[in-house]
PDB file of C-alpha atoms in Angstrom:
ATOM      1  CA  UNK A   1      64.683  17.845-119.987  1.00  0.00           C
ATOM      2  CA  UNK A   2      61.862  19.215-122.015  1.00  0.00           C
ATOM      3  CA  UNK A   3      59.353  18.582-118.781  1.00  0.00           C
ATOM      4  CA  UNK A   4      61.833  20.273-116.274  1.00  0.00           C
ATOM      5  CA  UNK A   5      62.195  23.218-118.671  1.00  0.00           C
ATOM      6  CA  UNK A   6      58.334  23.589-118.887  1.00  0.00           C
ATOM      7  CA  UNK A   7      58.031  23.151-115.139  1.00  0.00           C
ATOM      8  CA  UNK A   8      60.723  25.832-114.633  1.00  0.00           C
ATOM      9  CA  UNK A   9      59.084  28.308-117.040  1.00  0.00           C
ATOM     10  CA  UNK A  10      55.731  27.757-115.549  1.00  0.00           C
ATOM     11  CA  UNK A  11      56.933  28.528-112.045  1.00  0.00           C
ATOM     12  CA  UNK A  12      58.827  31.764-113.335  1.00  0.00           C
ATOM     13  CA  UNK A  13      55.690  32.911-114.865  1.00  0.00           C
ATOM     14  CA  UNK A  14      53.781  32.356-111.803  1.00  0.00           C
ATOM     15  CA  UNK A  15      56.404  34.004-109.644  1.00  0.00           C
ATOM     16  CA  UNK A  16      56.586  36.923-112.109  1.00  0.00           C
ATOM     17  CA  UNK A  17      52.956  37.797-111.653  1.00  0.00           C
ATOM     18  CA  UNK A  18      53.806  39.363-108.396  1.00  0.00           C
ATOM     19  CA  UNK A  19      55.441  42.174-110.250  1.00  0.00           C
ATOM     20  CA  UNK A  20      52.161  43.081-112.019  1.00  0.00           C
ATOM     21  CA  UNK A  21      50.034  43.152-108.956  1.00  0.00           C
ATOM     22  CA  UNK A  22      48.167  46.378-108.558  1.00  0.00           C
ATOM     23  CA  UNK A  23      47.938  46.898-112.528  1.00  0.00           C
ATOM     24  CA  UNK A  24      44.326  47.017-113.554  1.00  0.00           C
ATOM     25  CA  UNK A  25      45.019  45.115-116.634  1.00  0.00           C
ATOM     26  CA  UNK A  26      46.955  42.375-114.959  1.00  0.00           C
ATOM     27  CA  UNK A  27      45.377  38.895-114.913  1.00  0.00           C
ATOM     28  CA  UNK A  28      46.624  38.467-111.300  1.00  0.00           C
ATOM     29  CA  UNK A  29      45.168  41.560-110.156  1.00  0.00           C
ATOM     30  CA  UNK A  30      41.706  40.554-111.844  1.00  0.00           C
ATOM     31  CA  UNK A  31      41.738  37.394-110.331  1.00  0.00           C
ATOM     32  CA  UNK A  32      42.224  38.814-106.841  1.00  0.00           C
ATOM     33  CA  UNK A  33      39.620  41.321-107.609  1.00  0.00           C
ATOM     34  CA  UNK A  34      37.175  38.622-108.708  1.00  0.00           C
ATOM     35  CA  UNK A  35      38.033  36.522-105.401  1.00  0.00           C
ATOM     36  CA  UNK A  36      37.206  39.449-103.326  1.00  0.00           C
ATOM     37  CA  UNK A  37      33.999  40.416-105.201  1.00  0.00           C
ATOM     38  CA  UNK A  38      32.470  37.007-105.861  1.00  0.00           C
ATOM     39  CA  UNK A  39      34.091  34.340-103.442  1.00  0.00           C
ATOM     40  CA  UNK A  40      34.865  36.091-100.340  1.00  0.00           C
ATOM     41  CA  UNK A  41      31.352  37.553 -99.165  1.00  0.00           C
ATOM     42  CA  UNK A  42      29.865  33.972 -98.723  1.00  0.00           C
ATOM     43  CA  UNK A  43      33.003  32.981 -96.681  1.00  0.00           C
ATOM     44  CA  UNK A  44      32.767  36.046 -94.305  1.00  0.00           C
ATOM     45  CA  UNK A  45      29.044  35.271 -93.862  1.00  0.00           C
ATOM     46  CA  UNK A  46      30.003  31.726 -92.631  1.00  0.00           C
ATOM     47  CA  UNK A  47      32.642  33.016 -90.187  1.00  0.00           C
ATOM     48  CA  UNK A  48      30.171  35.658 -88.873  1.00  0.00           C
ATOM     49  CA  UNK A  49      27.387  33.062 -88.353  1.00  0.00           C
ATOM     50  CA  UNK A  50      29.799  30.552 -86.351  1.00  0.00           C
ATOM     51  CA  UNK A  51      33.240  32.208 -85.479  1.00  0.00           C
ATOM     52  CA  UNK A  52      34.374  29.967 -82.690  1.00  0.00           C
ATOM     53  CA  UNK A  53      34.097  26.471 -83.818  1.00  0.00           C
ATOM     54  CA  UNK A  54      33.232  26.863 -87.741  1.00  0.00           C
ATOM     55  CA  UNK A  55      31.462  24.400 -90.029  1.00  0.00           C
ATOM     56  CA  UNK A  56      33.656  21.169 -90.049  1.00  0.00           C
ATOM     57  CA  UNK A  57      31.499  18.055 -91.089  1.00  0.00           C
ATOM     58  CA  UNK A  58      28.608  20.128 -92.275  1.00  0.00           C
ATOM     59  CA  UNK A  59      27.759  21.040 -95.995  1.00  0.00           C
ATOM     60  CA  UNK A  60      29.197  24.472 -95.710  1.00  0.00           C
ATOM     61  CA  UNK A  61      32.862  24.314 -96.644  1.00  0.00           C
ATOM     62  CA  UNK A  62      35.564  26.766 -96.976  1.00  0.00           C
ATOM     63  CA  UNK A  63      36.637  27.995-100.231  1.00  0.00           C
ATOM     64  CA  UNK A  64      40.110  27.306-100.568  1.00  0.00           C
ATOM     65  CA  UNK A  65      40.621  30.073-103.211  1.00  0.00           C
ATOM     66  CA  UNK A  66      40.319  32.817-100.571  1.00  0.00           C
ATOM     67  CA  UNK A  67      42.982  31.584 -98.454  1.00  0.00           C
ATOM     68  CA  UNK A  68      42.936  31.218 -94.600  1.00  0.00           C
ATOM     69  CA  UNK A  69      39.329  32.420 -94.547  1.00  0.00           C
ATOM     70  CA  UNK A  70      38.561  28.948 -95.653  1.00  0.00           C
ATOM     71  CA  UNK A  71      40.298  27.316 -92.757  1.00  0.00           C
ATOM     72  CA  UNK A  72      38.400  29.750 -90.502  1.00  0.00           C
ATOM     73  CA  UNK A  73      35.075  28.778 -92.093  1.00  0.00           C
ATOM     74  CA  UNK A  74      36.065  24.943 -91.450  1.00  0.00           C
ATOM     75  CA  UNK A  75      37.504  25.109 -88.129  1.00  0.00           C
ATOM     76  CA  UNK A  76      36.697  28.461 -86.547  1.00  0.00           C
ATOM     77  CA  UNK A  77      38.971  30.586 -84.590  1.00  0.00           C
ATOM     78  CA  UNK A  78      39.452  27.826 -82.023  1.00  0.00           C
ATOM     79  CA  UNK A  79      40.876  25.402 -84.788  1.00  0.00           C
ATOM     80  CA  UNK A  80      42.851  27.954 -86.258  1.00  0.00           C
ATOM     81  CA  UNK A  81      44.528  28.821 -83.026  1.00  0.00           C
ATOM     82  CA  UNK A  82      45.070  24.864 -82.571  1.00  0.00           C
ATOM     83  CA  UNK A  83      46.583  24.755 -85.974  1.00  0.00           C
ATOM     84  CA  UNK A  84      48.879  27.868 -85.193  1.00  0.00           C
ATOM     85  CA  UNK A  85      49.973  26.181 -81.873  1.00  0.00           C
ATOM     86  CA  UNK A  86      50.776  22.957 -83.483  1.00  0.00           C
ATOM     87  CA  UNK A  87      53.185  24.716 -86.088  1.00  0.00           C
ATOM     88  CA  UNK A  88      54.713  26.992 -83.280  1.00  0.00           C
ATOM     89  CA  UNK A  89      55.304  23.709 -81.199  1.00  0.00           C
ATOM     90  CA  UNK A  90      56.835  21.809 -84.038  1.00  0.00           C
ATOM     91  CA  UNK A  91      59.360  24.739 -84.665  1.00  0.00           C
ATOM     92  CA  UNK A  92      60.138  24.798 -81.106  1.00  0.00           C
ATOM     93  CA  UNK A  93      60.944  21.069 -80.822  1.00  0.00           C
ATOM     94  CA  UNK A  94      62.972  21.387 -83.983  1.00  0.00           C
ATOM     95  CA  UNK A  95      65.020  24.222 -82.360  1.00  0.00           C
ATOM     96  CA  UNK A  96      65.642  22.315 -79.297  1.00  0.00           C
ATOM     97  CA  UNK A  97      66.827  19.174 -81.374  1.00  0.00           C
ATOM     98  CA  UNK A  98      69.166  21.508 -83.310  1.00  0.00           C
ATOM     99  CA  UNK A  99      70.540  22.894 -80.041  1.00  0.00           C
ATOM    100  CA  UNK A 100      71.285  19.299 -78.776  1.00  0.00           C
ATOM    101  CA  UNK A 101      72.746  17.964 -82.160  1.00  0.00           C
ATOM    102  CA  UNK A 102      76.428  17.494 -81.664  1.00  0.00           C
ATOM    103  CA  UNK A 103      77.535  17.428 -85.456  1.00  0.00           C
ATOM    104  CA  UNK A 104      77.084  19.829 -87.967  1.00  0.00           C
ATOM    105  CA  UNK A 105      75.683  17.504 -90.582  1.00  0.00           C
ATOM    106  CA  UNK A 106      72.794  16.483 -87.881  1.00  0.00           C
ATOM    107  CA  UNK A 107      72.043  20.063 -87.302  1.00  0.00           C
ATOM    108  CA  UNK A 108      71.826  20.950 -91.049  1.00  0.00           C
ATOM    109  CA  UNK A 109      69.612  18.143 -91.639  1.00  0.00           C
ATOM    110  CA  UNK A 110      67.256  19.355 -88.941  1.00  0.00           C
ATOM    111  CA  UNK A 111      67.666  22.930 -90.530  1.00  0.00           C
ATOM    112  CA  UNK A 112      66.395  21.544 -93.645  1.00  0.00           C
ATOM    113  CA  UNK A 113      63.268  20.593 -92.140  1.00  0.00           C
ATOM    114  CA  UNK A 114      62.766  24.175 -90.811  1.00  0.00           C
ATOM    115  CA  UNK A 115      63.070  25.463 -94.492  1.00  0.00           C
ATOM    116  CA  UNK A 116      60.650  22.675 -95.773  1.00  0.00           C
ATOM    117  CA  UNK A 117      58.383  23.828 -92.869  1.00  0.00           C
ATOM    118  CA  UNK A 118      58.525  27.595 -93.729  1.00  0.00           C
ATOM    119  CA  UNK A 119      57.962  26.595 -97.444  1.00  0.00           C
ATOM    120  CA  UNK A 120      55.063  24.615 -96.662  1.00  0.00           C
ATOM    121  CA  UNK A 121      53.511  27.328 -94.520  1.00  0.00           C
ATOM    122  CA  UNK A 122      54.046  29.885 -97.013  1.00  0.00           C
ATOM    123  CA  UNK A 123      52.162  27.591 -99.579  1.00  0.00           C
ATOM    124  CA  UNK A 124      49.526  27.365 -97.472  1.00  0.00           C
ATOM    125  CA  UNK A 125      49.056  30.900 -96.426  1.00  0.00           C
ATOM    126  CA  UNK A 126      49.190  31.988-100.151  1.00  0.00           C
ATOM    127  CA  UNK A 127      45.848  30.241-100.903  1.00  0.00           C
ATOM    128  CA  UNK A 128      47.397  26.836-101.656  1.00  0.00           C
ATOM    129  CA  UNK A 129      45.671  25.679 -98.601  1.00  0.00           C
ATOM    130  CA  UNK A 130      47.591  22.256 -98.392  1.00  0.00           C
ATOM    131  CA  UNK A 131      45.765  21.621 -95.124  1.00  0.00           C
ATOM    132  CA  UNK A 132      42.364  21.711 -96.278  1.00  0.00           C
ATOM    133  CA  UNK A 133      42.531  18.754 -98.785  1.00  0.00           C
ATOM    134  CA  UNK A 134      43.352  15.558 -96.938  1.00  0.00           C
ATOM    135  CA  UNK A 135      44.862  17.465 -94.229  1.00  0.00           C
ATOM    136  CA  UNK A 136      45.041  14.778 -91.621  1.00  0.00           C
ATOM    137  CA  UNK A 137      46.898  12.622 -94.023  1.00  0.00           C
ATOM    138  CA  UNK A 138      49.245  15.265 -95.009  1.00  0.00           C
ATOM    139  CA  UNK A 139      50.198  16.622 -91.513  1.00  0.00           C
ATOM    140  CA  UNK A 140      50.396  12.885 -90.264  1.00  0.00           C
ATOM    141  CA  UNK A 141      53.078  12.246 -93.112  1.00  0.00           C
ATOM    142  CA  UNK A 142      54.895  15.606 -92.300  1.00  0.00           C
ATOM    143  CA  UNK A 143      55.076  14.416 -88.743  1.00  0.00           C
ATOM    144  CA  UNK A 144      56.268  10.914 -89.582  1.00  0.00           C
ATOM    145  CA  UNK A 145      58.847  12.043 -91.769  1.00  0.00           C
ATOM    146  CA  UNK A 146      60.026  14.626 -89.435  1.00  0.00           C
ATOM    147  CA  UNK A 147      60.628  12.048 -86.673  1.00  0.00           C
ATOM    148  CA  UNK A 148      62.357   9.834 -88.860  1.00  0.00           C
ATOM    149  CA  UNK A 149      64.571  12.695 -89.788  1.00  0.00           C
ATOM    150  CA  UNK A 150      65.189  13.758 -86.315  1.00  0.00           C
ATOM    151  CA  UNK A 151      65.929  10.071 -85.260  1.00  0.00           C
ATOM    152  CA  UNK A 152      68.539   9.709 -88.028  1.00  0.00           C
ATOM    153  CA  UNK A 153      70.286  13.022 -87.009  1.00  0.00           C
ATOM    154  CA  UNK A 154      70.420  11.508 -83.360  1.00  0.00           C
ATOM    155  CA  UNK A 155      71.808   8.160 -84.656  1.00  0.00           C
ATOM    156  CA  UNK A 156      74.347   9.909 -86.808  1.00  0.00           C
ATOM    157  CA  UNK A 157      75.556  12.223 -83.717  1.00  0.00           C
ATOM    158  CA  UNK A 158      75.879   8.992 -81.813  1.00  0.00           C
ATOM    159  CA  UNK A 159      77.926   7.193 -84.247  1.00  0.00           C
ATOM    160  CA  UNK A 160      80.230  10.247 -84.821  1.00  0.00           C
ATOM    161  CA  UNK A 161      80.651  10.446 -81.109  1.00  0.00           C
ATOM    162  CA  UNK A 162      81.753   6.654 -81.059  1.00  0.00           C
ATOM    163  CA  UNK A 163      84.199   6.903 -84.143  1.00  0.00           C
TER     164      UNK A 163
END
């Protein structure tokens, strides 16, 4: 379809900018330099003023165009460590469920959650900042869907054992 072709070409063009990084005339390099020169200094100042707890629920907000610095501005180092702990715990729980799954299909379904997990984190850490905008709703939905898939894998395992 035309829309699918446009989406594919847009994705390809975005990915191909990686190969031009470092070239002074590259739009990607110019955009990165602009972010470093114009947007990052205020974020670093906010972090320096309140490094532990950040500025959540105040008028000072993180700029999502400078990546995880925005998250540090919003939640500080304490919140950032809690954020990382949540995801490491999530990964560990998934690994435990994969190890206990009895069928290959159930293990593969749970492995797909890990692939999705890594993809979302890569997107987040490369300035998409999916956890800044409506973060609670997103994380809540992700946990709910994960739990649903885990339960379906367990039910599938039980049905395969009975048959």
